[in-house]
Coordinates of C-alpha atoms (C1' of nucleotides) in Angstrom, one line a residue:
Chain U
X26 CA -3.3 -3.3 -36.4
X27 CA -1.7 -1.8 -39.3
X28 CA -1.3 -5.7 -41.0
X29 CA -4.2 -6.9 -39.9
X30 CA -4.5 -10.5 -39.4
X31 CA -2.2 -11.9 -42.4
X32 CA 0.6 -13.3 -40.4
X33 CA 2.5 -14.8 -43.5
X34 CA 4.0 -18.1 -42.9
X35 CA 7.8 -16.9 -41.8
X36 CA 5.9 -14.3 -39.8
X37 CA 4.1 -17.2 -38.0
X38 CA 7.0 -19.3 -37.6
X39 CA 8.9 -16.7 -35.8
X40 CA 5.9 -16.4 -33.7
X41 CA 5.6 -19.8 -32.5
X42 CA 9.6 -20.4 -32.2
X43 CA 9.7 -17.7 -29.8
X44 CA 6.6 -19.2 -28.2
X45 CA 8.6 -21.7 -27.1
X46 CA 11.4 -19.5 -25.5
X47 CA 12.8 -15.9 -26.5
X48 CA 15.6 -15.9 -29.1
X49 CA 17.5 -13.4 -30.9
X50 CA 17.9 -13.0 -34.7
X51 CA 20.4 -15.2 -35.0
X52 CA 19.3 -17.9 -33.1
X53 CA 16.5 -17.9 -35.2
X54 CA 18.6 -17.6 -38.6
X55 CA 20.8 -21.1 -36.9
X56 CA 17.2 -23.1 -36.5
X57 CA 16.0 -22.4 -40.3
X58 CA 19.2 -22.7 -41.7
X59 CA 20.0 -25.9 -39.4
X60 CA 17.0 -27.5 -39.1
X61 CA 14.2 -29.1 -41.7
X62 CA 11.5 -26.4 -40.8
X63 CA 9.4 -26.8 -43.6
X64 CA 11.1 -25.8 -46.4
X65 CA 11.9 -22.4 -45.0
X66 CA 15.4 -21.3 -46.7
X67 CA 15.4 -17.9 -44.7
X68 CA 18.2 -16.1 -44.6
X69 CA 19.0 -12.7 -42.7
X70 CA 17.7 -10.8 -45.5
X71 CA 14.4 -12.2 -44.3
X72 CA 14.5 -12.7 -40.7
X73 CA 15.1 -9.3 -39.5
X74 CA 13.1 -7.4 -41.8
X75 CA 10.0 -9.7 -40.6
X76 CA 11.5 -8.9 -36.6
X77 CA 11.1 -5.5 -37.6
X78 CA 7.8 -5.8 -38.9
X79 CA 6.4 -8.1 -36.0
X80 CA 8.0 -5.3 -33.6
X81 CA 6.3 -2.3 -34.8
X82 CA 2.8 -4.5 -35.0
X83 CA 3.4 -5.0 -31.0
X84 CA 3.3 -8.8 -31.7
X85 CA 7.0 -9.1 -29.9
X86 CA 9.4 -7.2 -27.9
X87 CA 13.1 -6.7 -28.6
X88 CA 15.6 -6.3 -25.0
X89 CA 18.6 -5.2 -25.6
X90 CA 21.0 -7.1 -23.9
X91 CA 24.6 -5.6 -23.2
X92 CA 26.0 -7.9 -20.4
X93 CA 29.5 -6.9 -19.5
X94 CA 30.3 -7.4 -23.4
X95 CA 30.1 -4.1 -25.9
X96 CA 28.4 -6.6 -28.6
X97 CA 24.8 -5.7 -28.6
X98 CA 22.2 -8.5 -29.0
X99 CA 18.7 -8.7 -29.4
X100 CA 16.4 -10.9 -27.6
X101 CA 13.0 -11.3 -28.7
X102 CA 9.9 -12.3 -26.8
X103 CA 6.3 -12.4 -27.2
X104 CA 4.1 -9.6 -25.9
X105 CA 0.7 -10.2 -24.5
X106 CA -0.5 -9.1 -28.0
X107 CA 2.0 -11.5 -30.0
X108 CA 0.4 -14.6 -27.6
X109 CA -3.2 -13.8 -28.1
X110 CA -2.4 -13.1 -32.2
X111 CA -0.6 -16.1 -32.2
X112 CA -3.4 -18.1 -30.8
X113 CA -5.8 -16.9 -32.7
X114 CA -4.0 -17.9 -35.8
X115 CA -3.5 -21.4 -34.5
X116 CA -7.6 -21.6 -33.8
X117 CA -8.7 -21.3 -37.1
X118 CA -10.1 -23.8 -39.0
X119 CA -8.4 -26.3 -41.5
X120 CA -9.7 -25.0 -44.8
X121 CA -9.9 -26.7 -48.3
X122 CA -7.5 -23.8 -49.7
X123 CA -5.0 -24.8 -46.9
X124 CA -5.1 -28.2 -48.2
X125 CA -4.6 -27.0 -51.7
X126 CA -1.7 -24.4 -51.4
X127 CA -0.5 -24.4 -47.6
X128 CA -0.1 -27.4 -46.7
X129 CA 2.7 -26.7 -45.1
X130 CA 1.3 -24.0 -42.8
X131 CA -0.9 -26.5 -41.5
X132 CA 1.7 -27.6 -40.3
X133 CA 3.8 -25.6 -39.1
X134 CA -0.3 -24.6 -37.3
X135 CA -0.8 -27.8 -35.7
X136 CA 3.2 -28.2 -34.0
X137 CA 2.7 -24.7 -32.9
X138 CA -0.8 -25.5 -31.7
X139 CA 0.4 -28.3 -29.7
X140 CA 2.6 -26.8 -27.7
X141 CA 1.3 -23.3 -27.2
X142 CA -3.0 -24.5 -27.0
X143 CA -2.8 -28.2 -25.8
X144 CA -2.7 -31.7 -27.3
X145 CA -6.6 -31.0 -28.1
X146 CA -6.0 -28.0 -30.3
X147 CA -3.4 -30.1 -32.5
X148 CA -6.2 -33.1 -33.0
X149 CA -8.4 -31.0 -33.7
X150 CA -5.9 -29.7 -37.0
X151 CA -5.2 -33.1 -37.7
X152 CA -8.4 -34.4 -37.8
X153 CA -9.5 -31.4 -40.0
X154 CA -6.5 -31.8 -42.5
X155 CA -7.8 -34.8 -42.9
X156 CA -11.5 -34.7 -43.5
X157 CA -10.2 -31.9 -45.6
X158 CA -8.4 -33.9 -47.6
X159 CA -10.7 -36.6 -47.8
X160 CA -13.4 -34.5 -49.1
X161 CA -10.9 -33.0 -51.8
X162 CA -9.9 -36.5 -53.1
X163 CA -13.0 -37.4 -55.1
X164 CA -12.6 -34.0 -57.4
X165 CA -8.7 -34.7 -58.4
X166 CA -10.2 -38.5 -58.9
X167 CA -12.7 -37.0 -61.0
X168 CA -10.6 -34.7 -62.6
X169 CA -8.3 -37.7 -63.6
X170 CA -11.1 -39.2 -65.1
X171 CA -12.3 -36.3 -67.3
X172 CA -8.9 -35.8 -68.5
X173 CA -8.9 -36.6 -72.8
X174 CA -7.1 -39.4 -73.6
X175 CA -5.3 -37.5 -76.0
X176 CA -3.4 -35.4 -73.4
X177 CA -1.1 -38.3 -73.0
X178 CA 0.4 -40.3 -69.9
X179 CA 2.6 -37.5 -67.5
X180 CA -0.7 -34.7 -66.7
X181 CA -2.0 -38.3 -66.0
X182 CA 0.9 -39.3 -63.8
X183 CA 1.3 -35.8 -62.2
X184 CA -1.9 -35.6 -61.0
X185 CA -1.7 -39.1 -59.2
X186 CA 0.9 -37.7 -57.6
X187 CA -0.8 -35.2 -55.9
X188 CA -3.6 -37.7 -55.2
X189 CA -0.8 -40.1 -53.5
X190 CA 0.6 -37.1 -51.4
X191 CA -2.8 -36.0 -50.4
X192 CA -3.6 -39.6 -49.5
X193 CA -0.2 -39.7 -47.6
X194 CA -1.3 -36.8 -45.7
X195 CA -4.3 -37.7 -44.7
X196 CA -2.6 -41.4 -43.6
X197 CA -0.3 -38.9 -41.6
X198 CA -3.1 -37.0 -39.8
X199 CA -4.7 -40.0 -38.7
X200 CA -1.7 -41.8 -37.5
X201 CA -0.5 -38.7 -35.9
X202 CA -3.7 -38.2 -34.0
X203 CA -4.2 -41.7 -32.9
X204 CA -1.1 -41.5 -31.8
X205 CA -1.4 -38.3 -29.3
X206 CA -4.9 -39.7 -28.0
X207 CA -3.3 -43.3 -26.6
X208 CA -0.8 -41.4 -25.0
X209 CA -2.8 -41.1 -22.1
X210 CA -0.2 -38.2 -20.6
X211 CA -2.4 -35.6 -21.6
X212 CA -0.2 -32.6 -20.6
X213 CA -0.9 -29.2 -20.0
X214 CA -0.1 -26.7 -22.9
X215 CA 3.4 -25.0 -22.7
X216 CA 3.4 -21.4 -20.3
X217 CA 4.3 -18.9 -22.8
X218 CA 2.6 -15.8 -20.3
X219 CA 5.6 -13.7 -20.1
X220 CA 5.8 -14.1 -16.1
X221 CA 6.6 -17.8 -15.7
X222 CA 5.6 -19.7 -12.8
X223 CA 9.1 -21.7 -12.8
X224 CA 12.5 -20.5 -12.2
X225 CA 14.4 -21.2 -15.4
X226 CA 17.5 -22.7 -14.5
X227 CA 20.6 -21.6 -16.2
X228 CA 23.3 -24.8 -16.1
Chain F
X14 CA 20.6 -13.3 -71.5
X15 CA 19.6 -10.5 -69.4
X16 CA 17.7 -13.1 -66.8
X17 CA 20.9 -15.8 -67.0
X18 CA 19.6 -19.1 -66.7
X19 CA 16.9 -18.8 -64.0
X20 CA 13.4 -19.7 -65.4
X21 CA 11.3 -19.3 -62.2
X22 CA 8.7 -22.5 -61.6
X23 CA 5.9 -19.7 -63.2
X24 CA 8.2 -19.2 -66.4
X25 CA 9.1 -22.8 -66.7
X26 CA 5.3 -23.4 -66.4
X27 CA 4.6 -21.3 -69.4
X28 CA 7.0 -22.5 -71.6
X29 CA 5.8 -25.8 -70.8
X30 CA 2.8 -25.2 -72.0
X31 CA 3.4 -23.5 -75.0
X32 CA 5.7 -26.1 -75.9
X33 CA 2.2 -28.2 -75.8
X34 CA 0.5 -25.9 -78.3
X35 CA 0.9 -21.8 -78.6
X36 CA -1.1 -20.2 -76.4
X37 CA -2.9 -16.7 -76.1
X38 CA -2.1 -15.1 -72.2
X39 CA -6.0 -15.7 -71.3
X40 CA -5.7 -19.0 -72.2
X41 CA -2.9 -19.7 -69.7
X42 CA -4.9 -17.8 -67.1
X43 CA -7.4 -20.6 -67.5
X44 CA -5.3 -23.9 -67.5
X45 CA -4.2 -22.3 -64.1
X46 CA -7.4 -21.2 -62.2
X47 CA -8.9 -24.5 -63.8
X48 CA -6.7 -27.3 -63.5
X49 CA -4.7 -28.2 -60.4
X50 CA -1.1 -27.2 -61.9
X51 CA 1.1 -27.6 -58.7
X52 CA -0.2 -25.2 -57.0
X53 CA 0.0 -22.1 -58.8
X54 CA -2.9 -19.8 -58.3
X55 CA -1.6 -17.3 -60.9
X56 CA -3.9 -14.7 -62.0
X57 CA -3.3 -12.2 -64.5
X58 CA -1.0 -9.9 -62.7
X59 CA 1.9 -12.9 -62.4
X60 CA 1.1 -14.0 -65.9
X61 CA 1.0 -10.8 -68.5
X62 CA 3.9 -9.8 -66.8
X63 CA 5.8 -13.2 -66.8
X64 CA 5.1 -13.4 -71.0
X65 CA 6.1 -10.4 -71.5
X66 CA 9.9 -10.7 -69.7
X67 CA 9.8 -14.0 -71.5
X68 CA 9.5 -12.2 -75.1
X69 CA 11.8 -9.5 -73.8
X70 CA 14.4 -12.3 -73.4
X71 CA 13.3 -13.8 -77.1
X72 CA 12.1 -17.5 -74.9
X73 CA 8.6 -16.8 -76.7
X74 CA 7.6 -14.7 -79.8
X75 CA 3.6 -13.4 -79.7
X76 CA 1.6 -13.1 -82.7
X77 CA -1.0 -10.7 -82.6
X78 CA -4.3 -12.6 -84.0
X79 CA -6.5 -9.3 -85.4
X80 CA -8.6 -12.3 -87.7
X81 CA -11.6 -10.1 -89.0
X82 CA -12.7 -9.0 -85.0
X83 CA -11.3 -5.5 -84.2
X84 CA -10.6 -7.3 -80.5
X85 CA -6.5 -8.3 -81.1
X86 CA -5.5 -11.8 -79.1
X87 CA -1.5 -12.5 -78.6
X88 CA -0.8 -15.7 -79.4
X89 CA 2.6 -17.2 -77.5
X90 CA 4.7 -19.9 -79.3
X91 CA 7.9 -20.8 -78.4
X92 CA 11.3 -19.0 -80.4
X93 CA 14.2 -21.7 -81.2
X94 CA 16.1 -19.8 -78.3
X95 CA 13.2 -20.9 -76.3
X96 CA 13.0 -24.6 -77.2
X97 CA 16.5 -24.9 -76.7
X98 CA 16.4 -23.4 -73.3
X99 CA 13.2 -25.1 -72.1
X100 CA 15.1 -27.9 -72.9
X101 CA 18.4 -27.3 -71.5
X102 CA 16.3 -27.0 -68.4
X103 CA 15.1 -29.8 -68.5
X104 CA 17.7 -32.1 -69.0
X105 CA 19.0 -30.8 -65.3
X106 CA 19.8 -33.4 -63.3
X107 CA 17.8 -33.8 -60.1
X108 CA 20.0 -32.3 -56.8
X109 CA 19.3 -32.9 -52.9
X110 CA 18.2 -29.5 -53.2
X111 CA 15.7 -30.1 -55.2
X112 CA 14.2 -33.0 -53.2
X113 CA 14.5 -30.6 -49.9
X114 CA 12.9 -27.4 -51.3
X115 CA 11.5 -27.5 -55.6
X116 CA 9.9 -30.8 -55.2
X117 CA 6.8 -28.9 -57.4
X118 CA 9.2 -27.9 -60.0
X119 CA 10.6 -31.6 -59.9
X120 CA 7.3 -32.8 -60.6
X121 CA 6.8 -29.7 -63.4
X122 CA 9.9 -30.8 -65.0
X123 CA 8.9 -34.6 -65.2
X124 CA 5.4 -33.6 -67.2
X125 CA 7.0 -31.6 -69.9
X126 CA 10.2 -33.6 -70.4
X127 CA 7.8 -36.2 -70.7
X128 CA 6.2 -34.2 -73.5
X129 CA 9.3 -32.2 -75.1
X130 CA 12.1 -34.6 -74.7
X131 CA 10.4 -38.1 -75.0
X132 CA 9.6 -41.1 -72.4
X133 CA 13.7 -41.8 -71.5
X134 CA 14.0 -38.3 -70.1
X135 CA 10.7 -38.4 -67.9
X136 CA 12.0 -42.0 -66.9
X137 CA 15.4 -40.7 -65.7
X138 CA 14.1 -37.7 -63.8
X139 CA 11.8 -39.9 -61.9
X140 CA 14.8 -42.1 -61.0
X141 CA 17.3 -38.9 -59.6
X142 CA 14.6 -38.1 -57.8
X143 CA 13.9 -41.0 -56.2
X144 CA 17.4 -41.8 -55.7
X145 CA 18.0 -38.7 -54.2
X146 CA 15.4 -38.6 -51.6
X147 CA 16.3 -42.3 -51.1
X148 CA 20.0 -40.7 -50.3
X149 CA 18.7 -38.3 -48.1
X150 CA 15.7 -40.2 -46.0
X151 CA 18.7 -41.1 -43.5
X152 CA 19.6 -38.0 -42.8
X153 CA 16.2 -37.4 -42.0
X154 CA 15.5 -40.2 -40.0
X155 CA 18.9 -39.4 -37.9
X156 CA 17.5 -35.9 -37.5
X157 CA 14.3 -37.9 -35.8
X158 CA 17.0 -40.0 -33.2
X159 CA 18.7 -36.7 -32.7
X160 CA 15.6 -34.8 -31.6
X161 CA 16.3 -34.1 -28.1
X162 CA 13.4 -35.7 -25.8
X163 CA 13.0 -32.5 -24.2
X164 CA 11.4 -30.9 -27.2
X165 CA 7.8 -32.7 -27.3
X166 CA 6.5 -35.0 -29.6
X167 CA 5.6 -32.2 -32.1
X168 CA 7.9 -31.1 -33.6
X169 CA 8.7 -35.2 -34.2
X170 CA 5.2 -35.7 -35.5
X171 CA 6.1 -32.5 -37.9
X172 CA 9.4 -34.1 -38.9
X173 CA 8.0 -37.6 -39.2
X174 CA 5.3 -36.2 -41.7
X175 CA 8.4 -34.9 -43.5
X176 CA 9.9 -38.2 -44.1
X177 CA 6.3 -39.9 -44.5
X178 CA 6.1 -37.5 -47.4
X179 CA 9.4 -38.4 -48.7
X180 CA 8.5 -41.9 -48.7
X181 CA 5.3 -41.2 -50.8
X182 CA 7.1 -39.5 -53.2
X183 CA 9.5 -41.9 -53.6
X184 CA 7.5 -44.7 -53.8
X185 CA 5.2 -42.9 -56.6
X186 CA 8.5 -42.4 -58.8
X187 CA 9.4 -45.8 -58.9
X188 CA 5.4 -47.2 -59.2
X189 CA 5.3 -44.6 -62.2
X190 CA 9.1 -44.9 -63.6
X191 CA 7.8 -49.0 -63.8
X192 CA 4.3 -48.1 -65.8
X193 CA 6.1 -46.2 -68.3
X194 CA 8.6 -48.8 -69.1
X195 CA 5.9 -51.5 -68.7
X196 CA 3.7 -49.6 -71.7
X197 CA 6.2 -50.8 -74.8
X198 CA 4.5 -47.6 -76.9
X199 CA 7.9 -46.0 -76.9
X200 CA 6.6 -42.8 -78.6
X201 CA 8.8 -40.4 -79.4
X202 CA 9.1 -36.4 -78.2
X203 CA 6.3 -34.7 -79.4
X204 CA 7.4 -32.3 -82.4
X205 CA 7.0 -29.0 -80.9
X206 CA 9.6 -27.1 -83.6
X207 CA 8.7 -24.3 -85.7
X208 CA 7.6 -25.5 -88.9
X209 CA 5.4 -28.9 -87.8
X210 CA 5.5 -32.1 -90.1
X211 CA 1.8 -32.5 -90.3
X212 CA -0.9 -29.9 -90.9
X213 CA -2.8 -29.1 -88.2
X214 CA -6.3 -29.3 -89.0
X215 CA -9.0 -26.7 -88.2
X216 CA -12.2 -28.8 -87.7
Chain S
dA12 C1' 48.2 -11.3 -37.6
dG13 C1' 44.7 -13.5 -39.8
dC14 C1' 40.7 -16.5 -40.1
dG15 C1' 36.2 -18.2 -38.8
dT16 C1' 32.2 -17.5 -36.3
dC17 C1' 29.0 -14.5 -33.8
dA18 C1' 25.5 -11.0 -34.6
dT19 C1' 23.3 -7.5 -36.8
dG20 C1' 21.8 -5.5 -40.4
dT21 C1' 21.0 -2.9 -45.6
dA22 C1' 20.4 -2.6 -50.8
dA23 C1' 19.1 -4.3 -55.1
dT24 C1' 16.3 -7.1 -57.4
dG25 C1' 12.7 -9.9 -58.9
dT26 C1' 8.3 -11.9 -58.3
dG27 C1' 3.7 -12.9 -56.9
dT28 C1' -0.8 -11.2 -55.0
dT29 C1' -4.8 -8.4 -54.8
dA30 C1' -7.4 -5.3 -56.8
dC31 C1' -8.7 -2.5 -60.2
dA32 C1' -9.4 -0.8 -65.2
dT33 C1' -10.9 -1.3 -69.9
dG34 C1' -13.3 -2.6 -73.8
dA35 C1' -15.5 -6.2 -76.9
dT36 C1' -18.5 -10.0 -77.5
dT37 C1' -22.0 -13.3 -76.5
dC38 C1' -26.2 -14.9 -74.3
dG39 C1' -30.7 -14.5 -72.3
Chain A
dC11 C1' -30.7 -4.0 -72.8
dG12 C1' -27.9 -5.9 -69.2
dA13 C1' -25.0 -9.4 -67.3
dA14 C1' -21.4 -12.6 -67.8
dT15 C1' -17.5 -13.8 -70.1
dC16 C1' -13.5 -12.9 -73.1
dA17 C1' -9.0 -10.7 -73.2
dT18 C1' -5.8 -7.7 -72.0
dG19 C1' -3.5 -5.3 -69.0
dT20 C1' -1.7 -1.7 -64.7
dA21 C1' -0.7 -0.2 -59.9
dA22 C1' 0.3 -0.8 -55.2
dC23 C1' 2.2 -3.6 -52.2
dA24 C1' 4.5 -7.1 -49.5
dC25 C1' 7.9 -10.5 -49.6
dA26 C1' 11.9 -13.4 -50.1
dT27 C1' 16.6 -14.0 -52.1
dT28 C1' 21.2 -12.8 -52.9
dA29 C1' 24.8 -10.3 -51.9
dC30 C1' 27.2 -7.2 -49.4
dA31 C1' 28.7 -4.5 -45.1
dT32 C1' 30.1 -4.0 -40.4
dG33 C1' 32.3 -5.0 -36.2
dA34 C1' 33.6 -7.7 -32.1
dC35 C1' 35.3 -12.0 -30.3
dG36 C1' 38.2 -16.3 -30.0
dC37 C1' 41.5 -19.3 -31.6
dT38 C1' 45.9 -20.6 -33.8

DNA sequence: AGCGTCATGTAATGTGTTACATGATTCG
DNA sequence: CGAATCATGTAACACATTACATGACGCT
C-alpha cells in the first residue's frame, strides 16, 4: 500500500461513483462537470491522473474495451481491494476535524455509505455529524463572546455565520436521519461484489 | 504583475489582515491555528512562502524589526500597490460561481470590505450574494425533480443538504445585511494608508 | 469539408501539507 | 539547566487547475 490509507476526497469520490456501476474517464469527467457533486470542479487534468494512481494502488481495474470500433475506452471497476478500501473509509468515525474542514467529505461519506454499507451505516454518519457539531457549537459561541469589542461588527458577523451553517447542518443530519428510519423499506445495501447476482439488462 | 490578478483565498487572507494592522509572519501563523478563519489550517510552510511571493510582487513591504534583541522579526504592512489591489479585489462583484464553489472567500471578502472599504461595500456584497444564490436555488431544486427515482434517496438527501445550505446562507445575508443598516453608526473605512492620521500609541 | 462531441491523455504551473531545522528567549 | 515558546524558515511531496494535444466519429 504504497499510499496508505489517505484516499483524498476526488480519490474517494471516484471510488464510490464506480461503486455504483463501472465508468470510464469520461463518464466520470460528464458527472463532476454536470452534476452539483460537492463542489468538485474536476477536470481531466485531475481525473485521470487520480485513475492512474487508484490503478497502480490495486483499488480499481481498467478493461479495455475495443468493440468492433478502433476508439479505445476505458472502463473502470472496483477490485476486491478498491471495495474493502472503500469501506473501510466509509466506517470511520465522524470526527471534530471533519466537522471543522471536511465537511463536505462527510458527505460525500455518508451518500456513499448508504448505498455501498446500508441505510444503518449512513445514520450512523448523520447522527455523528451531528453530535459532532453540537459539541463544537458552544466553543465558536464562546469564542464570539471572548471576541474585544474593539474588533468591530464583520469577525462578529463572520463567525455567526459559521455558527448558522453548523446549526444548519446539524438541522440537516437530524432531518435526514429521521427521515431514513420512518421509511420502514429498510433495503439491503447495493451489490458492488464484482460477480453480480442479477443479469444487467442492456435496453 | 507577474501573478496577474489572482490573489489565492490564503493571499487575500493576508492582505486582509495586514490591512487590519502590520503584521510579523508568526503573528499570522497564530490568528490562523487560533481563531476559526474559514477554514484555513495554514502552518508555516503555506504562509512564509505566501509573504514572500506577496513582497516579490510589491502587495506587502517587510520591515525587519532588529530593536536592541539580536533575534530580527519581519514586520508585513501593506505597499500602496497593495491597498489598491486588496481593494480592487474587493469591490468584485459576487458571480454564480462564487455561490457554487468560493462561498469561503465570499464570506472573506465581506469581513475585510467591511473593514477596508466601509459598511456600504460589506452591505452590497451580502446582497449579490444572496441574490445570487436566491437566482440559483431553482436550479437546484429542479436538479432535485430531475433526480431520476432510480438513483436512491441519497444522493437526494446529499443534494437537498446542498440547497438547505444555500438557504442558510442566504437567510444569514439578509438577517446580517438588516443589522448593519439597523445600527445608524455609519463609521467610515478604517484608515489603513501609509502615513495614519493619529498616533498610534505604545502603552 | 468542417465543426462539435467523444475520449483519452500530457505539461506547466502554483499551492498547500507535513515534517523537519535552527536559533533565541522566557519561565520554572 | 531544561523545556516550552518565539520566530523564521526549507524540503519533499501530492494535488488540482489550466491549457494544450491527439484522433476518431457523426452530422450538416
Amino acid at each position: 500500500m504504497t499510499p496508505p490509507n489517505t484516499l483524498t476526497p476526488m480519490k474517494l469520490a471516484i471510488l464510490g461513483l464506480l461503486a455504483q456501476h463501472p465508468r470510464s474517464g469520461y463518464d466520470l469527467v460528464k458527472v463532476f462537470s454536470e452534476t452539483a457533486m460537492g463542489g468538485f470542479s474536476s477536470s481531466p487534468g485531475a481525473i485521470y491522473p487520480a485513475l492512474k494512481s487508484l490503478e497502480r494502488a490495486g483499488l480499481i481495474a481498467g478493461k479495455v474495451v475495443n468493440q468492433s470500433t478502433l476508439r479505445p475506452r476505458q472502463i473502470y471497476k472496483l477490485t476486491a481491494q478498491g471495495t474493502q478500501s472503500l469501506k473501510r473509509h466509509l466506517r470511520q468515525p465522524v470526527t471534530r476535524d471533519d466537522v471543522m474542514r471536511n465537511s463536505d467529505g462527510v458527505l460525500l461519506r455518508f451518500a456513499f455509505a448508504g448505498e455501498v454499507l446500508g441505510q444503518d451505516e449512513a445514520i450512523r454518519i448523520l447522527e455523528e455529524f451531528a453530535r459532532e457539531i453540537e459539541s463544537y457549537l458552544p466553543d465558536l459561541k464562546a469564542q464570539l463572546q471572548a471576541l474585544p469589542k474593539a474588533a468591530g461588527p464583520y469577525g462578529r458577523h463572520a463567525l455567526q455565520h459559521g455558527i448558522d451553517m453548523y446549526r444548519a447542518d446539524a438541522r440537516w443530519a437530524r432531518k435526514t436521519a429521521k427521515e431514513l428510519k420512518q421509511q420502514t423499506t429498510t433495503r439491503p445495501p447495493m451489490r458492488i461484489s464484482n460477480a453480480p447476482r442479477t443479469r444487467i439488462r442492456k435496453p
